[in-house]
Amino acid sequence: MSLRNLYPKDLLVYFHAPGRKLVELAIRAKVAPEPGILASIAKMLAESNVRILGVNFTVREDERYILIFADITSATLPLDEILKRISSQDFVLEIRHQEGVIEGYIFDAFGYPPTIGRGKVRTVVFPLEALAGMRARLMEKLGSGGAAILY
């Protein structure tokens, strides 16, 4: 499959939107009797004119972990009211938030370190260009020994 046919899969590390008021929401929820936890939260945000910029949804046993980057610039309700509405849902166990301290930026505060395997395996992520540069320097300095290390 060509890379052109693949969808982007961003990590929620930061988001930049000049001139916008950005927040991060961290929601821990229990499994609801019916599917739709994410849909319910998205609907509440949309009804308050909050634009979702990025979402990470992790399932771990009977709990759901939802991280959201959102733009509240044009919100029709104050953030504390939006948070109260979300936290009033029976499935919500905890909700935390942070507002961007630099205008137009939000940096992840609740989803670190990045993980895989339902949040059980901690990972390290490198941009491809950085990894290629490290490989080239290792090969340049150590030659075949560098190749052995990489193998």
PDB file of C-alpha atoms in Angstrom:
ATOM      1  CA  MET A   1       0.000   0.000   0.000  1.00  0.00           C
ATOM      2  CA  SER A   2       1.318   3.421  -0.924  1.00  0.00           C
ATOM      3  CA  LEU A   3       1.907   5.992   1.818  1.00  0.00           C
ATOM      4  CA  ARG A   4      -0.411   8.316  -0.112  1.00  0.00           C
ATOM      5  CA  ASN A   5      -3.289   5.957   0.675  1.00  0.00           C
ATOM      6  CA  LEU A   6      -2.689   5.984   4.427  1.00  0.00           C
ATOM      7  CA  TYR A   7      -4.425   8.335   6.833  1.00  0.00           C
ATOM      8  CA  PRO A   8      -2.353  10.568   9.137  1.00  0.00           C
ATOM      9  CA  LYS A   9      -2.164   9.402  12.751  1.00  0.00           C
ATOM     10  CA  ASP A  10      -0.957  12.273  14.882  1.00  0.00           C
ATOM     11  CA  LEU A  11       0.121  11.971  18.485  1.00  0.00           C
ATOM     12  CA  LEU A  12      -1.529  14.567  20.703  1.00  0.00           C
ATOM     13  CA  VAL A  13       1.669  16.284  21.747  1.00  0.00           C
ATOM     14  CA  TYR A  14       0.856  19.881  20.896  1.00  0.00           C
ATOM     15  CA  PHE A  15      -1.420  21.890  18.646  1.00  0.00           C
ATOM     16  CA  HIS A  16      -0.862  25.356  17.214  1.00  0.00           C
ATOM     17  CA  ALA A  17      -3.711  27.583  16.049  1.00  0.00           C
ATOM     18  CA  PRO A  18      -2.691  31.261  16.000  1.00  0.00           C
ATOM     19  CA  GLY A  19      -5.147  33.606  17.697  1.00  0.00           C
ATOM     20  CA  ARG A  20      -7.238  30.777  19.192  1.00  0.00           C
ATOM     21  CA  LYS A  21      -7.932  29.850  22.834  1.00  0.00           C
ATOM     22  CA  LEU A  22      -7.017  26.189  23.221  1.00  0.00           C
ATOM     23  CA  VAL A  23      -7.599  23.650  26.001  1.00  0.00           C
ATOM     24  CA  GLU A  24      -6.804  20.043  26.739  1.00  0.00           C
ATOM     25  CA  LEU A  25      -9.444  17.846  28.365  1.00  0.00           C
ATOM     26  CA  ALA A  26      -8.596  14.544  30.050  1.00  0.00           C
ATOM     27  CA  ILE A  27     -11.603  12.357  30.794  1.00  0.00           C
ATOM     28  CA  ARG A  28     -11.628   8.992  32.563  1.00  0.00           C
ATOM     29  CA  ALA A  29     -14.891   7.141  32.078  1.00  0.00           C
ATOM     30  CA  LYS A  30     -16.392   3.784  32.942  1.00  0.00           C
ATOM     31  CA  VAL A  31     -17.987   1.587  30.340  1.00  0.00           C
ATOM     32  CA  ALA A  32     -21.550   2.744  29.755  1.00  0.00           C
ATOM     33  CA  PRO A  33     -24.415   0.257  29.283  1.00  0.00           C
ATOM     34  CA  GLU A  34     -24.778   1.479  25.692  1.00  0.00           C
ATOM     35  CA  PRO A  35     -22.048   2.497  23.234  1.00  0.00           C
ATOM     36  CA  GLY A  36     -21.577   6.215  22.692  1.00  0.00           C
ATOM     37  CA  ILE A  37     -19.319   7.715  25.373  1.00  0.00           C
ATOM     38  CA  LEU A  38     -17.221   9.573  22.815  1.00  0.00           C
ATOM     39  CA  ALA A  39     -20.302  10.608  20.821  1.00  0.00           C
ATOM     40  CA  SER A  40     -21.959  12.016  23.959  1.00  0.00           C
ATOM     41  CA  ILE A  41     -18.915  14.093  24.854  1.00  0.00           C
ATOM     42  CA  ALA A  42     -18.490  15.316  21.268  1.00  0.00           C
ATOM     43  CA  LYS A  43     -22.171  16.308  21.163  1.00  0.00           C
ATOM     44  CA  MET A  44     -21.883  18.330  24.385  1.00  0.00           C
ATOM     45  CA  LEU A  45     -18.824  20.133  23.036  1.00  0.00           C
ATOM     46  CA  ALA A  46     -20.517  20.825  19.688  1.00  0.00           C
ATOM     47  CA  GLU A  47     -23.636  22.173  21.423  1.00  0.00           C
ATOM     48  CA  SER A  48     -21.350  24.656  23.204  1.00  0.00           C
ATOM     49  CA  ASN A  49     -19.677  25.621  19.908  1.00  0.00           C
ATOM     50  CA  VAL A  50     -16.382  24.016  20.957  1.00  0.00           C
ATOM     51  CA  ARG A  51     -14.312  22.708  18.063  1.00  0.00           C
ATOM     52  CA  ILE A  52     -12.462  19.421  18.624  1.00  0.00           C
ATOM     53  CA  LEU A  53      -8.936  19.616  17.181  1.00  0.00           C
ATOM     54  CA  GLY A  54      -7.617  16.200  18.178  1.00  0.00           C
ATOM     55  CA  VAL A  55      -8.731  13.141  20.142  1.00  0.00           C
ATOM     56  CA  ASN A  56      -7.060  10.098  21.641  1.00  0.00           C
ATOM     57  CA  PHE A  57      -9.353   7.337  22.916  1.00  0.00           C
ATOM     58  CA  THR A  58      -7.801   4.446  24.857  1.00  0.00           C
ATOM     59  CA  VAL A  59      -9.636   1.382  26.165  1.00  0.00           C
ATOM     60  CA  ARG A  60      -8.195  -0.290  29.244  1.00  0.00           C
ATOM     61  CA  GLU A  61     -10.305  -3.057  30.741  1.00  0.00           C
ATOM     62  CA  ASP A  62     -13.538  -1.425  31.960  1.00  0.00           C
ATOM     63  CA  GLU A  63     -12.331   2.176  31.731  1.00  0.00           C
ATOM     64  CA  ARG A  64     -11.999   4.622  28.856  1.00  0.00           C
ATOM     65  CA  TYR A  65      -9.381   7.366  28.702  1.00  0.00           C
ATOM     66  CA  ILE A  66     -10.147  10.300  26.430  1.00  0.00           C
ATOM     67  CA  LEU A  67      -7.723  13.123  25.684  1.00  0.00           C
ATOM     68  CA  ILE A  68      -9.066  16.036  23.662  1.00  0.00           C
ATOM     69  CA  PHE A  69      -7.437  19.165  22.279  1.00  0.00           C
ATOM     70  CA  ALA A  70     -10.191  21.727  21.698  1.00  0.00           C
ATOM     71  CA  ASP A  71     -10.679  25.304  20.533  1.00  0.00           C
ATOM     72  CA  ILE A  72     -12.951  27.221  22.925  1.00  0.00           C
ATOM     73  CA  THR A  73     -12.503  30.627  21.277  1.00  0.00           C
ATOM     74  CA  SER A  74     -16.153  30.798  20.160  1.00  0.00           C
ATOM     75  CA  ALA A  75     -17.661  28.718  22.975  1.00  0.00           C
ATOM     76  CA  THR A  76     -21.170  29.777  23.954  1.00  0.00           C
ATOM     77  CA  LEU A  77     -20.629  28.710  27.586  1.00  0.00           C
ATOM     78  CA  PRO A  78     -17.772  29.325  30.021  1.00  0.00           C
ATOM     79  CA  LEU A  79     -15.304  26.442  30.242  1.00  0.00           C
ATOM     80  CA  ASP A  80     -16.269  25.615  33.841  1.00  0.00           C
ATOM     81  CA  GLU A  81     -19.913  25.160  32.763  1.00  0.00           C
ATOM     82  CA  ILE A  82     -18.879  22.884  29.885  1.00  0.00           C
ATOM     83  CA  LEU A  83     -16.782  20.814  32.304  1.00  0.00           C
ATOM     84  CA  LYS A  84     -19.723  20.568  34.750  1.00  0.00           C
ATOM     85  CA  ARG A  85     -21.995  19.297  31.972  1.00  0.00           C
ATOM     86  CA  ILE A  86     -19.506  16.640  30.934  1.00  0.00           C
ATOM     87  CA  SER A  87     -18.734  15.569  34.515  1.00  0.00           C
ATOM     88  CA  SER A  88     -22.469  15.214  35.261  1.00  0.00           C
ATOM     89  CA  GLN A  89     -22.679  12.242  32.910  1.00  0.00           C
ATOM     90  CA  ASP A  90     -23.050   8.921  34.755  1.00  0.00           C
ATOM     91  CA  PHE A  91     -20.127   7.383  32.880  1.00  0.00           C
ATOM     92  CA  VAL A  92     -17.599  10.124  33.774  1.00  0.00           C
ATOM     93  CA  LEU A  93     -15.293   9.156  36.648  1.00  0.00           C
ATOM     94  CA  GLU A  94     -12.900  12.102  36.390  1.00  0.00           C
ATOM     95  CA  ILE A  95     -12.315  15.136  34.211  1.00  0.00           C
ATOM     96  CA  ARG A  96      -9.223  17.319  34.222  1.00  0.00           C
ATOM     97  CA  HIS A  97      -8.284  20.197  32.003  1.00  0.00           C
ATOM     98  CA  GLN A  98      -5.612  22.712  31.246  1.00  0.00           C
ATOM     99  CA  GLU A  99      -5.767  25.916  29.288  1.00  0.00           C
ATOM    100  CA  GLY A 100      -2.961  26.945  26.959  1.00  0.00           C
ATOM    101  CA  VAL A 101      -0.481  29.253  28.661  1.00  0.00           C
ATOM    102  CA  ILE A 102       0.881  30.539  25.346  1.00  0.00           C
ATOM    103  CA  GLU A 103      -1.775  32.015  23.071  1.00  0.00           C
ATOM    104  CA  GLY A 104      -2.541  29.731  20.155  1.00  0.00           C
ATOM    105  CA  TYR A 105      -0.705  26.708  21.610  1.00  0.00           C
ATOM    106  CA  ILE A 106      -1.700  23.733  23.709  1.00  0.00           C
ATOM    107  CA  PHE A 107       0.828  21.168  24.942  1.00  0.00           C
ATOM    108  CA  ASP A 108      -0.185  17.749  26.228  1.00  0.00           C
ATOM    109  CA  ALA A 109      -0.079  17.600  30.030  1.00  0.00           C
ATOM    110  CA  PHE A 110      -2.074  14.433  30.724  1.00  0.00           C
ATOM    111  CA  GLY A 111      -1.048  11.842  28.143  1.00  0.00           C
ATOM    112  CA  TYR A 112       2.628  11.361  28.827  1.00  0.00           C
ATOM    113  CA  PRO A 113       4.534   9.204  28.146  1.00  0.00           C
ATOM    114  CA  PRO A 114       3.117   7.945  24.854  1.00  0.00           C
ATOM    115  CA  THR A 115       2.065   4.316  25.047  1.00  0.00           C
ATOM    116  CA  ILE A 116       0.872   1.435  22.915  1.00  0.00           C
ATOM    117  CA  GLY A 117      -1.029  -1.738  23.808  1.00  0.00           C
ATOM    118  CA  ARG A 118      -3.931  -0.033  25.571  1.00  0.00           C
ATOM    119  CA  GLY A 119      -1.627   2.221  27.534  1.00  0.00           C
ATOM    120  CA  LYS A 120       0.448  -0.630  28.976  1.00  0.00           C
ATOM    121  CA  VAL A 121       3.698  -0.263  26.996  1.00  0.00           C
ATOM    122  CA  ARG A 122       5.620   3.003  27.247  1.00  0.00           C
ATOM    123  CA  THR A 123       7.191   4.157  23.988  1.00  0.00           C
ATOM    124  CA  VAL A 124       9.679   6.630  22.615  1.00  0.00           C
ATOM    125  CA  VAL A 125       8.863   8.340  19.333  1.00  0.00           C
ATOM    126  CA  PHE A 126      11.415   9.917  16.997  1.00  0.00           C
ATOM    127  CA  PRO A 127      10.709  11.868  13.828  1.00  0.00           C
ATOM    128  CA  LEU A 128      11.887   9.794  10.849  1.00  0.00           C
ATOM    129  CA  GLU A 129      14.437  12.435   9.844  1.00  0.00           C
ATOM    130  CA  ALA A 130      16.013  12.406  13.323  1.00  0.00           C
ATOM    131  CA  LEU A 131      16.202   8.610  13.370  1.00  0.00           C
ATOM    132  CA  ALA A 132      17.782   8.544   9.899  1.00  0.00           C
ATOM    133  CA  GLY A 133      20.320  11.131  11.054  1.00  0.00           C
ATOM    134  CA  MET A 134      21.201   9.050  14.128  1.00  0.00           C
ATOM    135  CA  ARG A 135      21.642   5.968  11.946  1.00  0.00           C
ATOM    136  CA  ALA A 136      23.889   7.828   9.505  1.00  0.00           C
ATOM    137  CA  ARG A 137      26.098   9.176  12.310  1.00  0.00           C
ATOM    138  CA  LEU A 138      26.326   5.763  13.949  1.00  0.00           C
ATOM    139  CA  MET A 139      27.404   4.190  10.660  1.00  0.00           C
ATOM    140  CA  GLU A 140      29.839   7.048   9.987  1.00  0.00           C
ATOM    141  CA  LYS A 141      31.506   6.756  13.397  1.00  0.00           C
ATOM    142  CA  LEU A 142      31.428   2.981  13.886  1.00  0.00           C
ATOM    143  CA  GLY A 143      31.192   1.511  10.375  1.00  0.00           C
ATOM    144  CA  SER A 144      30.289  -2.186  10.451  1.00  0.00           C
ATOM    145  CA  GLY A 145      30.158  -2.034  14.262  1.00  0.00           C
ATOM    146  CA  GLY A 146      27.370   0.518  13.912  1.00  0.00           C
ATOM    147  CA  ALA A 147      25.557  -1.845  11.553  1.00  0.00           C
ATOM    148  CA  ALA A 148      25.869  -4.630  14.139  1.00  0.00           C
ATOM    149  CA  ILE A 149      24.414  -2.394  16.845  1.00  0.00           C
ATOM    150  CA  LEU A 150      21.506  -1.468  14.588  1.00  0.00           C
ATOM    151  CA  TYR A 151      20.861  -5.113  13.775  1.00  0.00           C
TER     152      TYR A 151
END
